[in-house]
PDB file of C-alpha atoms in Angstrom:
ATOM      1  CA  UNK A1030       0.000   0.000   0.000  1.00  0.00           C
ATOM      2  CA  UNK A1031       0.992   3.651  -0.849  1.00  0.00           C
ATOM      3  CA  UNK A1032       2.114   5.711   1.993  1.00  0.00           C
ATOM      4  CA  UNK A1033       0.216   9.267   1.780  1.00  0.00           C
ATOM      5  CA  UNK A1034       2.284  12.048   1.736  1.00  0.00           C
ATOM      6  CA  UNK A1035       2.059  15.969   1.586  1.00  0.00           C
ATOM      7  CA  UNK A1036       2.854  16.955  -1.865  1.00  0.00           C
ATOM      8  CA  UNK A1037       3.576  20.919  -3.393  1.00  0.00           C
ATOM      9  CA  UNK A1038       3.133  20.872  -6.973  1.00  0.00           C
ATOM     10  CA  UNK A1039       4.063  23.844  -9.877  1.00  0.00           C
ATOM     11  CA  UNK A1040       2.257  24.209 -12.527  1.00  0.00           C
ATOM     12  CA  UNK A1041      -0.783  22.424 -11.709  1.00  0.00           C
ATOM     13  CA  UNK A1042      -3.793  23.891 -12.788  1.00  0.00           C
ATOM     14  CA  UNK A1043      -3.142  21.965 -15.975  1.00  0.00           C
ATOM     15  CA  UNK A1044      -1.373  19.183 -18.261  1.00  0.00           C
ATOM     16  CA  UNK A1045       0.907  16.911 -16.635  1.00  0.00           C
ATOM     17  CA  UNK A1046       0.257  19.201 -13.267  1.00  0.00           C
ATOM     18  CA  UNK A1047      -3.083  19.139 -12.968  1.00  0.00           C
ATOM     19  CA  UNK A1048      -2.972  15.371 -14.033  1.00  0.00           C
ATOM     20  CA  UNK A1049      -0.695  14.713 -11.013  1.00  0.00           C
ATOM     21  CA  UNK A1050      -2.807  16.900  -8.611  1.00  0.00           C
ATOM     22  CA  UNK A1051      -5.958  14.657  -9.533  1.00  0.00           C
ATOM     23  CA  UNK A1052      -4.294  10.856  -9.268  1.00  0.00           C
ATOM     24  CA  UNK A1053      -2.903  12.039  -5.797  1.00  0.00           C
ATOM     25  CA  UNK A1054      -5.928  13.156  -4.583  1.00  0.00           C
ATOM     26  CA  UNK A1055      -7.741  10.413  -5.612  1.00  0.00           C
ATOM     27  CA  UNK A1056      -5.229   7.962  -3.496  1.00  0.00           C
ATOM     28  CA  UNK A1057      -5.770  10.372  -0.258  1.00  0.00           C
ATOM     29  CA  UNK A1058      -2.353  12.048  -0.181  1.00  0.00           C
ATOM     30  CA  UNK A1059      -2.636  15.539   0.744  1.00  0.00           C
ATOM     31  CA  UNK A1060      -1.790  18.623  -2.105  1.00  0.00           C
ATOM     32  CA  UNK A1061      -0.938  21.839  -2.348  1.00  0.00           C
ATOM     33  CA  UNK A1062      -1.313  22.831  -5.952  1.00  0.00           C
ATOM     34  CA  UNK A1063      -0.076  26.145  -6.974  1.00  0.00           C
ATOM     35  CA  UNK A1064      -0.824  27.778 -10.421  1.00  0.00           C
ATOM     36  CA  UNK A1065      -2.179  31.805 -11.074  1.00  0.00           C
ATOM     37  CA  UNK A1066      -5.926  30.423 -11.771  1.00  0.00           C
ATOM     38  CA  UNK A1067      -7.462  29.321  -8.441  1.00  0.00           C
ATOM     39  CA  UNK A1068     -10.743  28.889 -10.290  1.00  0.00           C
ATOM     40  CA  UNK A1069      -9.353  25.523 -11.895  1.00  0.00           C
ATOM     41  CA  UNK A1070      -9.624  24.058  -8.651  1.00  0.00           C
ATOM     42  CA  UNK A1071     -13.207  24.618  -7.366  1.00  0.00           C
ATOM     43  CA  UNK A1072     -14.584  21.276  -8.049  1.00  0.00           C
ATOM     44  CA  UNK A1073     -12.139  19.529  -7.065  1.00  0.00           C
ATOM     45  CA  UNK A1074     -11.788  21.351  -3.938  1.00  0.00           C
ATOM     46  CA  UNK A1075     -15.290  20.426  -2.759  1.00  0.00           C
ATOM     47  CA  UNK A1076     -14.386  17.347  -3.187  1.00  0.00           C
ATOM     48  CA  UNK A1077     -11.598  17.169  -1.521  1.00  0.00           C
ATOM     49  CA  UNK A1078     -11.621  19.663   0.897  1.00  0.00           C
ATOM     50  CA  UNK A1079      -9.531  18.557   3.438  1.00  0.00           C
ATOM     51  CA  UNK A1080      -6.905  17.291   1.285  1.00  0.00           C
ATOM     52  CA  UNK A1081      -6.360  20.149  -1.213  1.00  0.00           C
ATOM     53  CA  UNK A1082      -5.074  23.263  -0.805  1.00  0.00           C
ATOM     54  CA  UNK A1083      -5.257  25.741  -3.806  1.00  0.00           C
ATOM     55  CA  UNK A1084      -2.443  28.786  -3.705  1.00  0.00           C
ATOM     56  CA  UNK A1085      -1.567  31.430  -6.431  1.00  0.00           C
ATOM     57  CA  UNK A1086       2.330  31.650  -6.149  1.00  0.00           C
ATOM     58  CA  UNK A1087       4.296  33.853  -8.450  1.00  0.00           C
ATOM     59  CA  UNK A1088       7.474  30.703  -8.630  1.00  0.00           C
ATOM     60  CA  UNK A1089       9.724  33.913  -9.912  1.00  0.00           C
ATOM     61  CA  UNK A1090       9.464  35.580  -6.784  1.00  0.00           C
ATOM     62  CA  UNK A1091      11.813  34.185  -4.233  1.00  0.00           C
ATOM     63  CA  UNK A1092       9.570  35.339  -1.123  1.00  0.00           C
ATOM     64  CA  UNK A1093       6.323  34.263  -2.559  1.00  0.00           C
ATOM     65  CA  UNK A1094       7.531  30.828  -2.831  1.00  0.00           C
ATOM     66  CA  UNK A1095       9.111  30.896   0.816  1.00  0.00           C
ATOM     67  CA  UNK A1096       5.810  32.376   1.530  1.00  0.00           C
ATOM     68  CA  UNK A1097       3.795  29.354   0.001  1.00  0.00           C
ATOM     69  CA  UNK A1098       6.095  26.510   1.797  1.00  0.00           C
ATOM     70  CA  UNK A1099       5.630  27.396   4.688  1.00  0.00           C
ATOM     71  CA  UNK A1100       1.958  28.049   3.995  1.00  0.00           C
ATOM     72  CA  UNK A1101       2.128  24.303   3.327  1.00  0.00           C
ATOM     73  CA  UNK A1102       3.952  22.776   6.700  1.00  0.00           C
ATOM     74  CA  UNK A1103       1.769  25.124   8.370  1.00  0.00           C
ATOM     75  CA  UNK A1104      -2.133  23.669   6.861  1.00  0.00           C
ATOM     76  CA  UNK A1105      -0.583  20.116   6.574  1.00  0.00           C
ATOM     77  CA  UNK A1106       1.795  19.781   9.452  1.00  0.00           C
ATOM     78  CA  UNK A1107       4.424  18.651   7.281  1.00  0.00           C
ATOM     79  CA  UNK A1108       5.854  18.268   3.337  1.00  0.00           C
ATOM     80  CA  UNK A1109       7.573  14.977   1.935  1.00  0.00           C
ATOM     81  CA  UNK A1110       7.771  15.522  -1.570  1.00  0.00           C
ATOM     82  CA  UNK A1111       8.100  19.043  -3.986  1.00  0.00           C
ATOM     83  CA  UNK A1112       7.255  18.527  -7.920  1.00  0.00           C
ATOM     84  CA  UNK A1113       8.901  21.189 -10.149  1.00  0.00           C
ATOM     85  CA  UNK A1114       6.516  20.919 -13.194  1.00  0.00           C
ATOM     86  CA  UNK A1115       5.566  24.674 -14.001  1.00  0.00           C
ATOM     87  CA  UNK A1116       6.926  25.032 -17.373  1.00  0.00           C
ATOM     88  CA  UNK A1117       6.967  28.159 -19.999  1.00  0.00           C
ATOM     89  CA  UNK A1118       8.366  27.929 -23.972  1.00  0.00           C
ATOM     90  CA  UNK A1119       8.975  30.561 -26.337  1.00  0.00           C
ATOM     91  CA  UNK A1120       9.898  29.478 -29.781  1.00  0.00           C
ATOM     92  CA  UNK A1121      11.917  31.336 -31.681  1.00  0.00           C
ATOM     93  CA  UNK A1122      15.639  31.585 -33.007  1.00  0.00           C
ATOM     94  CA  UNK A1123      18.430  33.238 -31.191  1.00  0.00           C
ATOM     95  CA  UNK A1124      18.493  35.910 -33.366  1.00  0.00           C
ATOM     96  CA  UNK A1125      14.722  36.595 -33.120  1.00  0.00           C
ATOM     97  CA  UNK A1126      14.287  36.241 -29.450  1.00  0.00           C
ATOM     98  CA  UNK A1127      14.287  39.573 -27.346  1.00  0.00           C
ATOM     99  CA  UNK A1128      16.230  39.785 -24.351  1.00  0.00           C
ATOM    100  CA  UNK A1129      13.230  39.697 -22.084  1.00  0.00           C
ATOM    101  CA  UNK A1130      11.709  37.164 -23.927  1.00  0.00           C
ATOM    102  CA  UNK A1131      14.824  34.709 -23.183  1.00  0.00           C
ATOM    103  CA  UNK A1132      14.842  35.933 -19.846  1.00  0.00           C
ATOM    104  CA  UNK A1133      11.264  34.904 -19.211  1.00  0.00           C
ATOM    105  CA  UNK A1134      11.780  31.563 -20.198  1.00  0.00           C
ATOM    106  CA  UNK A1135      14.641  31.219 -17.510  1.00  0.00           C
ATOM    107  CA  UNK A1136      12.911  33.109 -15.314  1.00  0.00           C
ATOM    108  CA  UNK A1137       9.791  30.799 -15.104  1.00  0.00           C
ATOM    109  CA  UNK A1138      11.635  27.310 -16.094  1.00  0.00           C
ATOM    110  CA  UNK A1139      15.183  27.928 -13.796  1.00  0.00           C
ATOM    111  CA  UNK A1140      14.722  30.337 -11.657  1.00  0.00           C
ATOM    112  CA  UNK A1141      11.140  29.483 -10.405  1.00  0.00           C
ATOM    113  CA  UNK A1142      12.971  25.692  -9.605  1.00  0.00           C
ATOM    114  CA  UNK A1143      15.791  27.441  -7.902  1.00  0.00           C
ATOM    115  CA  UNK A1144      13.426  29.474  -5.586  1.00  0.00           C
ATOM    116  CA  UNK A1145      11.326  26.321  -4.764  1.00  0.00           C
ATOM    117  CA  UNK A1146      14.335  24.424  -4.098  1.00  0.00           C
ATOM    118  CA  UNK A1147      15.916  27.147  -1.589  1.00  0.00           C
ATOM    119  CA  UNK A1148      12.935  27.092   0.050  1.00  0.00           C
ATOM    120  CA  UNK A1149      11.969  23.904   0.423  1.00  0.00           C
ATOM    121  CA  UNK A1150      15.889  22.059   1.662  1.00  0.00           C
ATOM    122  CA  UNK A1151      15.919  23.357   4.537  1.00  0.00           C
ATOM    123  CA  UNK A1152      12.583  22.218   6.002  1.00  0.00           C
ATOM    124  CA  UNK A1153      13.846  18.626   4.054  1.00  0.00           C
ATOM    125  CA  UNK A1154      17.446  18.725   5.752  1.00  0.00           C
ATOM    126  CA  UNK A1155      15.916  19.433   9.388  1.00  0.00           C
ATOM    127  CA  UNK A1156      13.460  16.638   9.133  1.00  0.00           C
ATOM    128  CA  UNK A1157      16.013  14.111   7.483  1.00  0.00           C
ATOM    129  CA  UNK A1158      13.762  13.033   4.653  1.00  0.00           C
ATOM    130  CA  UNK A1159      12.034  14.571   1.301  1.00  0.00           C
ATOM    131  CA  UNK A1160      12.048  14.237  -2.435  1.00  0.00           C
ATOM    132  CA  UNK A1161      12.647  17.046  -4.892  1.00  0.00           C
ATOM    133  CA  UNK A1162      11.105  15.881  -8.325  1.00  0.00           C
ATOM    134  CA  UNK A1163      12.150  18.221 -11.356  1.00  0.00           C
ATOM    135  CA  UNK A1164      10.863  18.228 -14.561  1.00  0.00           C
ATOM    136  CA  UNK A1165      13.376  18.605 -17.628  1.00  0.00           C
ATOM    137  CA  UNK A1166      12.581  17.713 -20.852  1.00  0.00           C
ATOM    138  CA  UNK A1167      14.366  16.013 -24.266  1.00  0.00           C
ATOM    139  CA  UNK A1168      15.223  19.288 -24.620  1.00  0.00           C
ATOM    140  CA  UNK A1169      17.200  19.433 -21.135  1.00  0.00           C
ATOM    141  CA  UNK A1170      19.870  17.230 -22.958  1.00  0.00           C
ATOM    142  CA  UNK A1171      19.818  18.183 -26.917  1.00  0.00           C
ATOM    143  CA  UNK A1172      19.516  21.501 -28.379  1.00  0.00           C
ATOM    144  CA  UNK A1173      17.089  22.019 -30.861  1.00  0.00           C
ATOM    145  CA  UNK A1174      16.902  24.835 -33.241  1.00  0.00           C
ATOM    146  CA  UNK A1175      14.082  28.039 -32.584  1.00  0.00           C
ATOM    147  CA  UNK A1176      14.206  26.594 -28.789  1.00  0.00           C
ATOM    148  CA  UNK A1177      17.309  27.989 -27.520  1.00  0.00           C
ATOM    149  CA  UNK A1178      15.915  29.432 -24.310  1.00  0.00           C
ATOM    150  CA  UNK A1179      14.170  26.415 -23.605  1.00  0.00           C
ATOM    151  CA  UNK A1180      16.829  24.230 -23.829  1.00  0.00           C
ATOM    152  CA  UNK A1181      19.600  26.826 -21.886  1.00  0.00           C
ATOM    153  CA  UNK A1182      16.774  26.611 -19.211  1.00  0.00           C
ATOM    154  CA  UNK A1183      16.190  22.837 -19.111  1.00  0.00           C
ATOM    155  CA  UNK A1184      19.810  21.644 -19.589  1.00  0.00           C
ATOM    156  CA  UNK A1185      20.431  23.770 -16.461  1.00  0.00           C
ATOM    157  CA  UNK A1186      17.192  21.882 -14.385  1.00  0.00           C
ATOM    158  CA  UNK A1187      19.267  19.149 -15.067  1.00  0.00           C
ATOM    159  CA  UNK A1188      22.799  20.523 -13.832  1.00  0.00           C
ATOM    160  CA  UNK A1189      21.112  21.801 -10.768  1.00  0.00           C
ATOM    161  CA  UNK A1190      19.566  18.330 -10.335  1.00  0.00           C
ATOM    162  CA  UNK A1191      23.480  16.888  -9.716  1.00  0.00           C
ATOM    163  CA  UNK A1192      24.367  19.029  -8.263  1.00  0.00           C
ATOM    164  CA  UNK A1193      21.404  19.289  -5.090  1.00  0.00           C
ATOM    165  CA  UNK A1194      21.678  15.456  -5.502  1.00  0.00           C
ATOM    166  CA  UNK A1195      25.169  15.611  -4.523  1.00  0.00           C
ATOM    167  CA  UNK A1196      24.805  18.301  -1.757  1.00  0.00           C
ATOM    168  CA  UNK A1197      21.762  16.651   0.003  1.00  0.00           C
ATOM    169  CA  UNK A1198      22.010  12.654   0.254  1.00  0.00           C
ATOM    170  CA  UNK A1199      23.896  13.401   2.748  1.00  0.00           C
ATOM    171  CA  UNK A1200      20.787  14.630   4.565  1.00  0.00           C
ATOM    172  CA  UNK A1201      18.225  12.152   3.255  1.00  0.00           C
ATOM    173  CA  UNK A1202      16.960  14.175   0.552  1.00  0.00           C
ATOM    174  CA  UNK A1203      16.119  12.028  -2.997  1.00  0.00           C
ATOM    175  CA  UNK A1204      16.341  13.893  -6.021  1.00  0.00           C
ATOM    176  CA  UNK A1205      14.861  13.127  -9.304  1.00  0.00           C
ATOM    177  CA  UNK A1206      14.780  15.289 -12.676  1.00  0.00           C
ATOM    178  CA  UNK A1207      12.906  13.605 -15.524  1.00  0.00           C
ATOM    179  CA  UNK A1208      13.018  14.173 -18.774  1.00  0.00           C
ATOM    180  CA  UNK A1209       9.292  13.733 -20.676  1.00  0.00           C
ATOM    181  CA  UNK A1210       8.784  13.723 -24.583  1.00  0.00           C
ATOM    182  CA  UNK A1211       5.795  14.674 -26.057  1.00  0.00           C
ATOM    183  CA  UNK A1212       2.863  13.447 -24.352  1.00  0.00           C
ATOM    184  CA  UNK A1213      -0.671  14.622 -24.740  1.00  0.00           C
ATOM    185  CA  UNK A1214      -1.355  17.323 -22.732  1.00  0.00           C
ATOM    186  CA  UNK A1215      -2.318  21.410 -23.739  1.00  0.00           C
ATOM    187  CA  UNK A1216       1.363  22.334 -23.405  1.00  0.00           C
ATOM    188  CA  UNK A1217       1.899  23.025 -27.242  1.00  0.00           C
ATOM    189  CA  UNK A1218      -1.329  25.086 -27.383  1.00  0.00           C
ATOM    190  CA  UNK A1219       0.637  27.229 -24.411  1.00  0.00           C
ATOM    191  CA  UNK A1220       3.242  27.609 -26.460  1.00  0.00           C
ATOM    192  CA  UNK A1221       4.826  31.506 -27.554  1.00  0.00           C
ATOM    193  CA  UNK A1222       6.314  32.594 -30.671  1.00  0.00           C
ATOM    194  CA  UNK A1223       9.285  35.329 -31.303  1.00  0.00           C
ATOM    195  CA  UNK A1224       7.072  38.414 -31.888  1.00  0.00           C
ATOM    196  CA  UNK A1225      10.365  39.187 -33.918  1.00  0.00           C
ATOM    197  CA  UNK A1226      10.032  36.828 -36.847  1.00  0.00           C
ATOM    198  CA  UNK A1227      12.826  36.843 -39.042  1.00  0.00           C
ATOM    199  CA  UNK A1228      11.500  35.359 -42.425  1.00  0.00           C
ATOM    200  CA  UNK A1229      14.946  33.048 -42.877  1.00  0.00           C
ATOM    201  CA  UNK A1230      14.300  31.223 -40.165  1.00  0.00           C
ATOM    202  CA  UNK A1231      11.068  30.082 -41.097  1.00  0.00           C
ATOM    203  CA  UNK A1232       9.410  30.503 -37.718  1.00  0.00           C
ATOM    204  CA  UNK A1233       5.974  30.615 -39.499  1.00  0.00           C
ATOM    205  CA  UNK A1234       6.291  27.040 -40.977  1.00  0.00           C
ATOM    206  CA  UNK A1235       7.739  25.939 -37.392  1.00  0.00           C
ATOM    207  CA  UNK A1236       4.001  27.281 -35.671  1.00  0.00           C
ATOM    208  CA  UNK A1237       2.075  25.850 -38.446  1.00  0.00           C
ATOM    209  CA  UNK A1238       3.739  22.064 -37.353  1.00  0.00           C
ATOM    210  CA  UNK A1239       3.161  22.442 -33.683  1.00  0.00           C
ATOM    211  CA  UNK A1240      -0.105  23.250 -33.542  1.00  0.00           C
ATOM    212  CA  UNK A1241      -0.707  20.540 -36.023  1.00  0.00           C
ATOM    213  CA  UNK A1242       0.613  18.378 -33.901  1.00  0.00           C
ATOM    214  CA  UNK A1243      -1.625  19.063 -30.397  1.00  0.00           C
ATOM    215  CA  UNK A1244      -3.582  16.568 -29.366  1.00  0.00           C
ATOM    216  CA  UNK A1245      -1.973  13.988 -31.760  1.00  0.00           C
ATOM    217  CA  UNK A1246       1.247  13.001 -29.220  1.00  0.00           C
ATOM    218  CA  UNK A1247       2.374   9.438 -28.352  1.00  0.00           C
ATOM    219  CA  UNK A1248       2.775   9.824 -24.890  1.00  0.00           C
ATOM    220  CA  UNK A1249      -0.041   9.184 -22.280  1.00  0.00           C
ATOM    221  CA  UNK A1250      -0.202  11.954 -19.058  1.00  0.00           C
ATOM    222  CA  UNK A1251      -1.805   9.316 -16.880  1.00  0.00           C
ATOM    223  CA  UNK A1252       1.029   6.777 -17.029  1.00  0.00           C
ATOM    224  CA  UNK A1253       3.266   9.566 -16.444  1.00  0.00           C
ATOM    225  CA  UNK A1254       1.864  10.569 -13.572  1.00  0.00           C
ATOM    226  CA  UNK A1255       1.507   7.329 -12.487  1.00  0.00           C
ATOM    227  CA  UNK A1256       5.045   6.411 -12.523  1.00  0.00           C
ATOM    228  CA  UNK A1257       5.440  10.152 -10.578  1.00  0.00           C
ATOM    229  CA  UNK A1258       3.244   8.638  -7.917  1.00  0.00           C
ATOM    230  CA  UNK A1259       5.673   5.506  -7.981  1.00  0.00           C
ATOM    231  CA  UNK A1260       8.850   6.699  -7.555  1.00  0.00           C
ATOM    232  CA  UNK A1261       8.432   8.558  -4.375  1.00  0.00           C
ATOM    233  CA  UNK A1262       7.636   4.899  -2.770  1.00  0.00           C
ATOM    234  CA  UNK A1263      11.052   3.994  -4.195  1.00  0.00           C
ATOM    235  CA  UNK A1264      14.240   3.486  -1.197  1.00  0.00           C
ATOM    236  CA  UNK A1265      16.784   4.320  -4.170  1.00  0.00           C
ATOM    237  CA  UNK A1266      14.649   6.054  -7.097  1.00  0.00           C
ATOM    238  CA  UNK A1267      16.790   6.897 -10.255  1.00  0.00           C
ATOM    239  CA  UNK A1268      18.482  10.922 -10.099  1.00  0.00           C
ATOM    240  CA  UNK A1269      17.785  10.608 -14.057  1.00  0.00           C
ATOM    241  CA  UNK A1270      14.600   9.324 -15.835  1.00  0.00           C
ATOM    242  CA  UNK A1271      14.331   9.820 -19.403  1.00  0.00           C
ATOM    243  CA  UNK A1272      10.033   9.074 -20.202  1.00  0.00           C
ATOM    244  CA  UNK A1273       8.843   8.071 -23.658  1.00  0.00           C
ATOM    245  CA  UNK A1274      10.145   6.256 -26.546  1.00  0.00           C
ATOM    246  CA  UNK A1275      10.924   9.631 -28.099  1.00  0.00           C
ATOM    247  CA  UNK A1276      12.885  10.725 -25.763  1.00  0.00           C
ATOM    248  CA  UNK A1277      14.973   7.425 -25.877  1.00  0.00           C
ATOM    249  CA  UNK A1278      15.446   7.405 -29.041  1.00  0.00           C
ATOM    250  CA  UNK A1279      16.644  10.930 -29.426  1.00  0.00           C
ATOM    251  CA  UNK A1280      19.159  11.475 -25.726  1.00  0.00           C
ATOM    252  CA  UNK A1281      20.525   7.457 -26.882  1.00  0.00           C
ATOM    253  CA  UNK A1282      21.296   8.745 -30.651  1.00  0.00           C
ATOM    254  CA  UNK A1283      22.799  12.134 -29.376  1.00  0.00           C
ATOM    255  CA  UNK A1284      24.788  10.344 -26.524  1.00  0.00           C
ATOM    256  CA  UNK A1285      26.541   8.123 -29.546  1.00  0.00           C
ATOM    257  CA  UNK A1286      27.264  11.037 -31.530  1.00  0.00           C
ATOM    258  CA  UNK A1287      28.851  12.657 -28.861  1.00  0.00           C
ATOM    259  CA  UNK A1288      30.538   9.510 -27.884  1.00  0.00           C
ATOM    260  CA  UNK A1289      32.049   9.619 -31.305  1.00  0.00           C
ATOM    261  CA  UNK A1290      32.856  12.961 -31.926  1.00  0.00           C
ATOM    262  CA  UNK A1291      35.084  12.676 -28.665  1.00  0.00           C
ATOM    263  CA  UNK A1292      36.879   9.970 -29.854  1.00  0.00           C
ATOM    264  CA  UNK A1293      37.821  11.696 -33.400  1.00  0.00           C
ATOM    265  CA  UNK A1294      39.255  14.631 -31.137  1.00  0.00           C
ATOM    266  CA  UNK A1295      40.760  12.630 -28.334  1.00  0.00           C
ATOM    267  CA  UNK A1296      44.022  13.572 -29.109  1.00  0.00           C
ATOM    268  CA  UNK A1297      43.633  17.099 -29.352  1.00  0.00           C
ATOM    269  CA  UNK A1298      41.837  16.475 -25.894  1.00  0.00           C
ATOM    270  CA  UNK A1299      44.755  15.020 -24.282  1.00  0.00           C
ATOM    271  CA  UNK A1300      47.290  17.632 -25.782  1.00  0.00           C
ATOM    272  CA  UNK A1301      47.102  20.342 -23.336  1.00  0.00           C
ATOM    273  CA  UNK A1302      49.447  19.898 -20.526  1.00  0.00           C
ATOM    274  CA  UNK A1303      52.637  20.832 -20.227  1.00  0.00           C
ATOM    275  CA  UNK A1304      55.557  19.177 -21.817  1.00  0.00           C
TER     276      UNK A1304
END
């Protein structure tokens, strides 16, 4: 049987978040589901009322999300695991992309992880126990043109993943960053476009292929979810977790290539010390 824990989830008022927010409920852990549209959660709030708890939380702002922790230990008596999911993707070539429009993206996908993390270790590290759950993406390990600021974003999740990982088994702390492909949620109906479209890079044509392809992805949010819910029940759960066939296929093939291409320059590699 499933132990029930406290959860605080980003991002949740829809996809993969609100997904996650339902299956939990539905298994009697207790949730604190943060998003900027409360209204999402009315139903389900009356039907859970004792096990939800609904809060708008701005993840860029360091003391809002300090604020919203220890909101959560407060109404629950407690927090075991933290779920980085709020995500934010503007597509768009380097050249095209504005400075704040980069900066958003970072702002939302790194920063708003970073805050959540700072605020949530220490109440982890006191209590000797926790698990800090962030969301990459295929993108967090191969760049893909028109989505630089996505993937600077997401490759860093992943850094910072190690790296806490490293910093806090001492203290009991698990650490997991997945990495999802395309499953079938609403994300690329979120998605934003360079307002600066620069006619070379073909952004148009790019648009035209994502929305196409809403609502026609592989990958299915409820076994996601589902293998979210697992994990935490886990003694040793994986620091990495690549999810989908997609994915596979795509970090397996790049991790070859690179294998390769360090091979051809291994000796230029290994010609740097002193004579």
């Amino acid at each position: 049987m499933e132990d029930q824990k406290v959860w605080y989830i980003t991002g949740a008022s829809k996809g993969l978040g609100l997904a996650l927010v339902k299956l939990l409920l539905s298994k009697g852990n207790k949730v604190v589901a943060t998003t900027r549209n409360l209204s999402v959660f009315d139903e389900l709030l009356l039907a859970y009322p004792n096990h939800l708890l609904p809060l708008a939380v701005d993840i860029t702002s360091d003391e809002n999300v300090k604020e919203s922790i220890q909101q959560t230990i407060t109404h629950f008596g407690g927090l075991d695991v933290v779920v980085n999911n709020a995500g934010y993707s503007i597509v768009g070539s380097m050249e095209e992309l504005t400075d704040q429009e980069f900066r958003e993206t970072i702002d939302v996908n790194l920063f708003g992880t970073v805050n959540v993390i700072r605020a949530t270790v220490p109440y982890f590290r006191n209590q000797g126990s926790g698990h800090i759950i962030n969301i990459s993406s295929n993108a967090g390990y191969i760049g893909f043109a028109n989505a630089s600021s996505y993937n600077a974003a997401k490759f860093a999740v992943i850094g910072i993943s190690e790296a806490l990982a490293e910093e806090t088994k001492q203290f009991g702390i698990k650490v997991t960053v997945i990495a999802p492909g395309q499953f079938r949620t609403s994300f690329m109906d979120s998605l934003v476009f360079a307002e600066n479209k620069l006619p070379v890079y073909k952004l148009a044509e790019a648009e035209k292929m994502w929305r196409e392809c809403s609502g026609m992805q592989r990958g299915d949010p409820a076994k996601l979810v589902q293998i979210i819910v697992d994990l935490v029940n886990l003694p040793e759960p994986p620091l990495h977790l690549l999810l989908g066939p997609d994915t596979y296929q795509l970090v397996t093939e790049h991790r070859e290539k690179e294998k390769l291409e360090i091979a051809v320059w291994k000796n230029v590699t290994l010609s740097t010390d002193f004579d």
